[in-house]
PDB file of N, CA and C in Angstrom:
ATOM      1  N   MET A   1       0.832  -1.168   0.009  1.00  0.00           N
ATOM      2  CA  MET A   1       0.006   0.007   0.006  1.00  0.00           C
ATOM      3  C   MET A   1       0.904   1.239  -0.005  1.00  0.00           C
ATOM      4  N   LYS A   2       0.536   2.216  -0.756  1.00  0.00           N
ATOM      5  CA  LYS A   2       1.331   3.410  -0.906  1.00  0.00           C
ATOM      6  C   LYS A   2       0.976   4.416   0.176  1.00  0.00           C
ATOM      7  N   ALA A   3       1.975   5.199   0.563  1.00  0.00           N
ATOM      8  CA  ALA A   3       1.816   6.195   1.611  1.00  0.00           C
ATOM      9  C   ALA A   3       0.770   7.263   1.212  1.00  0.00           C
ATOM     10  N   ALA A   4       0.730   7.608  -0.048  1.00  0.00           N
ATOM     11  CA  ALA A   4      -0.224   8.600  -0.501  1.00  0.00           C
ATOM     12  C   ALA A   4      -1.668   8.127  -0.279  1.00  0.00           C
ATOM     13  N   GLU A   5      -1.935   6.827  -0.455  1.00  0.00           N
ATOM     14  CA  GLU A   5      -3.257   6.303  -0.207  1.00  0.00           C
ATOM     15  C   GLU A   5      -3.593   6.369   1.271  1.00  0.00           C
ATOM     16  N   LEU A   6      -2.572   6.076   2.104  1.00  0.00           N
ATOM     17  CA  LEU A   6      -2.804   6.054   3.554  1.00  0.00           C
ATOM     18  C   LEU A   6      -3.032   7.479   4.099  1.00  0.00           C
ATOM     19  N   LYS A   7      -2.389   8.469   3.542  1.00  0.00           N
ATOM     20  CA  LYS A   7      -2.528   9.831   4.040  1.00  0.00           C
ATOM     21  C   LYS A   7      -3.946  10.364   3.822  1.00  0.00           C
ATOM     22  N   ASN A   8      -4.655   9.826   2.883  1.00  0.00           N
ATOM     23  CA  ASN A   8      -6.022  10.266   2.604  1.00  0.00           C
ATOM     24  C   ASN A   8      -7.045   9.619   3.556  1.00  0.00           C
ATOM     25  N   MET A   9      -6.607   8.651   4.335  1.00  0.00           N
ATOM     26  CA  MET A   9      -7.519   7.948   5.239  1.00  0.00           C
ATOM     27  C   MET A   9      -7.586   8.667   6.572  1.00  0.00           C
ATOM     28  N   SER A  10      -8.691   8.479   7.290  1.00  0.00           N
ATOM     29  CA  SER A  10      -8.836   9.081   8.612  1.00  0.00           C
ATOM     30  C   SER A  10      -8.041   8.228   9.635  1.00  0.00           C
ATOM     31  N   ALA A  11      -7.882   8.776  10.827  1.00  0.00           N
ATOM     32  CA  ALA A  11      -7.173   8.074  11.885  1.00  0.00           C
ATOM     33  C   ALA A  11      -7.878   6.781  12.257  1.00  0.00           C
ATOM     34  N   ALA A  12      -9.177   6.797  12.318  1.00  0.00           N
ATOM     35  CA  ALA A  12      -9.942   5.579  12.643  1.00  0.00           C
ATOM     36  C   ALA A  12      -9.743   4.486  11.584  1.00  0.00           C
ATOM     37  N   GLU A  13      -9.774   4.907  10.331  1.00  0.00           N
ATOM     38  CA  GLU A  13      -9.553   3.961   9.224  1.00  0.00           C
ATOM     39  C   GLU A  13      -8.152   3.380   9.300  1.00  0.00           C
ATOM     40  N   LEU A  14      -7.182   4.226   9.598  1.00  0.00           N
ATOM     41  CA  LEU A  14      -5.811   3.743   9.696  1.00  0.00           C
ATOM     42  C   LEU A  14      -5.618   2.741  10.814  1.00  0.00           C
ATOM     43  N   LYS A  15      -6.246   3.005  11.950  1.00  0.00           N
ATOM     44  CA  LYS A  15      -6.152   2.091  13.069  1.00  0.00           C
ATOM     45  C   LYS A  15      -6.822   0.765  12.751  1.00  0.00           C
ATOM     46  N   ALA A  16      -7.929   0.805  12.033  1.00  0.00           N
ATOM     47  CA  ALA A  16      -8.614  -0.428  11.641  1.00  0.00           C
ATOM     48  C   ALA A  16      -7.752  -1.232  10.647  1.00  0.00           C
ATOM     49  N   LYS A  17      -7.115  -0.529   9.708  1.00  0.00           N
ATOM     50  CA  LYS A  17      -6.245  -1.188   8.742  1.00  0.00           C
ATOM     51  C   LYS A  17      -5.034  -1.776   9.460  1.00  0.00           C
ATOM     52  N   GLU A  18      -4.494  -1.076  10.443  1.00  0.00           N
ATOM     53  CA  GLU A  18      -3.353  -1.608  11.196  1.00  0.00           C
ATOM     54  C   GLU A  18      -3.734  -2.881  11.926  1.00  0.00           C
ATOM     55  N   LEU A  19      -4.912  -2.912  12.536  1.00  0.00           N
ATOM     56  CA  LEU A  19      -5.399  -4.104  13.228  1.00  0.00           C
ATOM     57  C   LEU A  19      -5.573  -5.245  12.244  1.00  0.00           C
ATOM     58  N   GLU A  20      -6.142  -4.955  11.099  1.00  0.00           N
ATOM     59  CA  GLU A  20      -6.342  -5.986  10.075  1.00  0.00           C
ATOM     60  C   GLU A  20      -5.018  -6.580   9.608  1.00  0.00           C
ATOM     61  N   LEU A  21      -4.026  -5.753   9.377  1.00  0.00           N
ATOM     62  CA  LEU A  21      -2.709  -6.230   8.940  1.00  0.00           C
ATOM     63  C   LEU A  21      -2.052  -7.061  10.032  1.00  0.00           C
ATOM     64  N   SER A  22      -2.199  -6.664  11.285  1.00  0.00           N
ATOM     65  CA  SER A  22      -1.637  -7.415  12.402  1.00  0.00           C
ATOM     66  C   SER A  22      -2.233  -8.811  12.469  1.00  0.00           C
ATOM     67  N   GLU A  23      -3.538  -8.887  12.276  1.00  0.00           N
ATOM     68  CA  GLU A  23      -4.178 -10.179  12.294  1.00  0.00           C
ATOM     69  C   GLU A  23      -3.713 -11.037  11.110  1.00  0.00           C
ATOM     70  N   ASN A  24      -3.537 -10.415   9.953  1.00  0.00           N
ATOM     71  CA  ASN A  24      -3.044 -11.141   8.777  1.00  0.00           C
ATOM     72  C   ASN A  24      -1.643 -11.694   9.027  1.00  0.00           C
ATOM     73  N   ILE A  25      -0.787 -10.899   9.646  1.00  0.00           N
ATOM     74  CA  ILE A  25       0.571 -11.376   9.966  1.00  0.00           C
ATOM     75  C   ILE A  25       0.509 -12.561  10.882  1.00  0.00           C
ATOM     76  N   PHE A  26      -0.356 -12.497  11.873  1.00  0.00           N
ATOM     77  CA  PHE A  26      -0.520 -13.596  12.810  1.00  0.00           C
ATOM     78  C   PHE A  26      -0.901 -14.876  12.100  1.00  0.00           C
ATOM     79  N   ARG A  27      -1.879 -14.783  11.175  1.00  0.00           N
ATOM     80  CA  ARG A  27      -2.301 -15.955  10.404  1.00  0.00           C
ATOM     81  C   ARG A  27      -1.213 -16.462   9.483  1.00  0.00           C
ATOM     82  N   MET A  28      -0.488 -15.539   8.865  1.00  0.00           N
ATOM     83  CA  MET A  28       0.578 -15.947   7.941  1.00  0.00           C
ATOM     84  C   MET A  28       1.723 -16.639   8.638  1.00  0.00           C
ATOM     85  N   LYS A  29       2.003 -16.213   9.888  1.00  0.00           N
ATOM     86  CA  LYS A  29       3.066 -16.899  10.649  1.00  0.00           C
ATOM     87  C   LYS A  29       2.707 -18.332  10.949  1.00  0.00           C
ATOM     88  N   PHE A  30       1.426 -18.583  11.243  1.00  0.00           N
ATOM     89  CA  PHE A  30       0.990 -19.977  11.444  1.00  0.00           C
ATOM     90  C   PHE A  30       1.101 -20.775  10.158  1.00  0.00           C
ATOM     91  N   LYS A  31       0.703 -20.172   9.048  1.00  0.00           N
ATOM     92  CA  LYS A  31       0.816 -20.864   7.778  1.00  0.00           C
ATOM     93  C   LYS A  31       2.276 -21.131   7.420  1.00  0.00           C
ATOM     94  N   LEU A  32       3.142 -20.191   7.761  1.00  0.00           N
ATOM     95  CA  LEU A  32       4.574 -20.389   7.513  1.00  0.00           C
ATOM     96  C   LEU A  32       5.100 -21.565   8.335  1.00  0.00           C
ATOM     97  N   ALA A  33       4.666 -21.675   9.584  1.00  0.00           N
ATOM     98  CA  ALA A  33       5.105 -22.754  10.431  1.00  0.00           C
ATOM     99  C   ALA A  33       4.627 -24.118   9.953  1.00  0.00           C
ATOM    100  N   THR A  34       3.435 -24.151   9.382  1.00  0.00           N
ATOM    101  CA  THR A  34       2.907 -25.410   8.886  1.00  0.00           C
ATOM    102  C   THR A  34       3.292 -25.700   7.453  1.00  0.00           C
ATOM    103  N   GLY A  35       3.887 -24.721   6.771  1.00  0.00           N
ATOM    104  CA  GLY A  35       4.330 -24.906   5.401  1.00  0.00           C
ATOM    105  C   GLY A  35       3.262 -24.658   4.381  1.00  0.00           C
ATOM    106  N   ASP A  36       2.157 -24.019   4.770  1.00  0.00           N
ATOM    107  CA  ASP A  36       1.062 -23.784   3.827  1.00  0.00           C
ATOM    108  C   ASP A  36       1.194 -22.504   3.045  1.00  0.00           C
ATOM    109  N   ILE A  37       2.064 -21.599   3.464  1.00  0.00           N
ATOM    110  CA  ILE A  37       2.188 -20.298   2.809  1.00  0.00           C
ATOM    111  C   ILE A  37       3.042 -20.418   1.549  1.00  0.00           C
ATOM    112  N   GLU A  38       2.614 -19.774   0.489  1.00  0.00           N
ATOM    113  CA  GLU A  38       3.331 -19.858  -0.763  1.00  0.00           C
ATOM    114  C   GLU A  38       4.358 -18.722  -0.909  1.00  0.00           C
ATOM    115  N   ASP A  39       4.007 -17.526  -0.430  1.00  0.00           N
ATOM    116  CA  ASP A  39       4.885 -16.373  -0.566  1.00  0.00           C
ATOM    117  C   ASP A  39       5.165 -15.756   0.801  1.00  0.00           C
ATOM    118  N   SER A  40       6.282 -16.087   1.395  1.00  0.00           N
ATOM    119  CA  SER A  40       6.611 -15.649   2.728  1.00  0.00           C
ATOM    120  C   SER A  40       6.992 -14.159   2.758  1.00  0.00           C
ATOM    121  N   SER A  41       7.218 -13.547   1.616  1.00  0.00           N
ATOM    122  CA  SER A  41       7.543 -12.143   1.594  1.00  0.00           C
ATOM    123  C   SER A  41       6.363 -11.261   1.923  1.00  0.00           C
ATOM    124  N   LEU A  42       5.148 -11.839   1.941  1.00  0.00           N
ATOM    125  CA  LEU A  42       3.956 -11.082   2.271  1.00  0.00           C
ATOM    126  C   LEU A  42       4.006 -10.615   3.735  1.00  0.00           C
ATOM    127  N   ILE A  43       4.684 -11.393   4.584  1.00  0.00           N
ATOM    128  CA  ILE A  43       4.810 -11.019   5.985  1.00  0.00           C
ATOM    129  C   ILE A  43       5.616  -9.741   6.098  1.00  0.00           C
ATOM    130  N   LYS A  44       6.717  -9.685   5.389  1.00  0.00           N
ATOM    131  CA  LYS A  44       7.572  -8.492   5.416  1.00  0.00           C
ATOM    132  C   LYS A  44       6.865  -7.300   4.840  1.00  0.00           C
ATOM    133  N   LYS A  45       6.100  -7.489   3.800  1.00  0.00           N
ATOM    134  CA  LYS A  45       5.346  -6.376   3.185  1.00  0.00           C
ATOM    135  C   LYS A  45       4.286  -5.842   4.144  1.00  0.00           C
ATOM    136  N   ALA A  46       3.625  -6.729   4.857  1.00  0.00           N
ATOM    137  CA  ALA A  46       2.596  -6.338   5.822  1.00  0.00           C
ATOM    138  C   ALA A  46       3.219  -5.554   6.967  1.00  0.00           C
ATOM    139  N   LYS A  47       4.396  -5.970   7.428  1.00  0.00           N
ATOM    140  CA  LYS A  47       5.079  -5.257   8.486  1.00  0.00           C
ATOM    141  C   LYS A  47       5.471  -3.857   8.042  1.00  0.00           C
ATOM    142  N   LYS A  48       5.883  -3.733   6.808  1.00  0.00           N
ATOM    143  CA  LYS A  48       6.231  -2.381   6.290  1.00  0.00           C
ATOM    144  C   LYS A  48       5.001  -1.502   6.175  1.00  0.00           C
ATOM    145  N   ASP A  49       3.882  -2.103   5.790  1.00  0.00           N
ATOM    146  CA  ASP A  49       2.618  -1.329   5.715  1.00  0.00           C
ATOM    147  C   ASP A  49       2.224  -0.847   7.132  1.00  0.00           C
ATOM    148  N   ILE A  50       2.389  -1.707   8.122  1.00  0.00           N
ATOM    149  CA  ILE A  50       2.052  -1.292   9.501  1.00  0.00           C
ATOM    150  C   ILE A  50       2.968  -0.146   9.920  1.00  0.00           C
ATOM    151  N   ALA A  51       4.253  -0.216   9.573  1.00  0.00           N
ATOM    152  CA  ALA A  51       5.161   0.877   9.926  1.00  0.00           C
ATOM    153  C   ALA A  51       4.752   2.171   9.225  1.00  0.00           C
ATOM    154  N   ARG A  52       4.327   2.093   7.979  1.00  0.00           N
ATOM    155  CA  ARG A  52       3.857   3.281   7.267  1.00  0.00           C
ATOM    156  C   ARG A  52       2.626   3.883   7.955  1.00  0.00           C
ATOM    157  N   ILE A  53       1.718   3.024   8.363  1.00  0.00           N
ATOM    158  CA  ILE A  53       0.490   3.473   9.011  1.00  0.00           C
ATOM    159  C   ILE A  53       0.841   4.160  10.343  1.00  0.00           C
ATOM    160  N   GLN A  54       1.730   3.554  11.108  1.00  0.00           N
ATOM    161  CA  GLN A  54       2.121   4.156  12.406  1.00  0.00           C
ATOM    162  C   GLN A  54       2.809   5.490  12.197  1.00  0.00           C
ATOM    163  N   THR A  55       3.627   5.595  11.166  1.00  0.00           N
ATOM    164  CA  THR A  55       4.268   6.877  10.869  1.00  0.00           C
ATOM    165  C   THR A  55       3.256   7.947  10.531  1.00  0.00           C
ATOM    166  N   ILE A  56       2.286   7.624   9.708  1.00  0.00           N
ATOM    167  CA  ILE A  56       1.260   8.603   9.312  1.00  0.00           C
ATOM    168  C   ILE A  56       0.410   8.965  10.492  1.00  0.00           C
ATOM    169  N   LEU A  57       0.064   7.989  11.353  1.00  0.00           N
ATOM    170  CA  LEU A  57      -0.714   8.320  12.560  1.00  0.00           C
ATOM    171  C   LEU A  57       0.094   9.254  13.464  1.00  0.00           C
ATOM    172  N   ASN A  58       1.370   9.032  13.560  1.00  0.00           N
ATOM    173  CA  ASN A  58       2.209   9.909  14.366  1.00  0.00           C
ATOM    174  C   ASN A  58       2.249  11.313  13.786  1.00  0.00           C
ATOM    175  N   GLU A  59       2.362  11.415  12.455  1.00  0.00           N
ATOM    176  CA  GLU A  59       2.360  12.691  11.808  1.00  0.00           C
ATOM    177  C   GLU A  59       1.034  13.452  12.053  1.00  0.00           C
ATOM    178  N   LYS A  60      -0.052  12.736  11.952  1.00  0.00           N
ATOM    179  CA  LYS A  60      -1.362  13.342  12.149  1.00  0.00           C
ATOM    180  C   LYS A  60      -1.533  13.815  13.585  1.00  0.00           C
ATOM    181  N   SER A  61      -0.977  13.053  14.538  1.00  0.00           N
ATOM    182  CA  SER A  61      -1.151  13.439  15.940  1.00  0.00           C
ATOM    183  C   SER A  61      -0.294  14.659  16.277  1.00  0.00           C
ATOM    184  N   THR A  62       0.866  14.816  15.636  1.00  0.00           N
ATOM    185  CA  THR A  62       1.700  15.981  15.912  1.00  0.00           C
ATOM    186  C   THR A  62       1.204  17.223  15.170  1.00  0.00           C
ATOM    187  N   GLU A  63       0.467  17.044  14.099  1.00  0.00           N
ATOM    188  CA  GLU A  63      -0.109  18.193  13.402  1.00  0.00           C
ATOM    189  C   GLU A  63      -1.114  18.934  14.261  1.00  0.00           C
ATOM    190  N   GLY A  64      -1.847  18.191  15.077  1.00  0.00           N
ATOM    191  CA  GLY A  64      -2.891  18.766  15.896  1.00  0.00           C
ATOM    192  C   GLY A  64      -2.341  19.534  17.097  1.00  0.00           C
ATOM    193  N   LYS A  65      -1.068  19.376  17.396  1.00  0.00           N
ATOM    194  CA  LYS A  65      -0.485  20.049  18.573  1.00  0.00           C
ATOM    195  C   LYS A  65      -0.020  21.413  18.281  1.00  0.00           C
TER     196      LYS A  65
END
């Protein structure tokens, strides 16, 4: 997901997306352990998306101050 797309989202939407990605990472780790996952790079991509979301949330919270 691109940062430009995330910047257009509200804080509530960003938090919901972050929660969704966290749950996906949790499921993918189980699939990785059992050998069911085909593309393990998706875990790394999801972690980067979470980092982007947290950065944008931090930017939005400092703008209000």
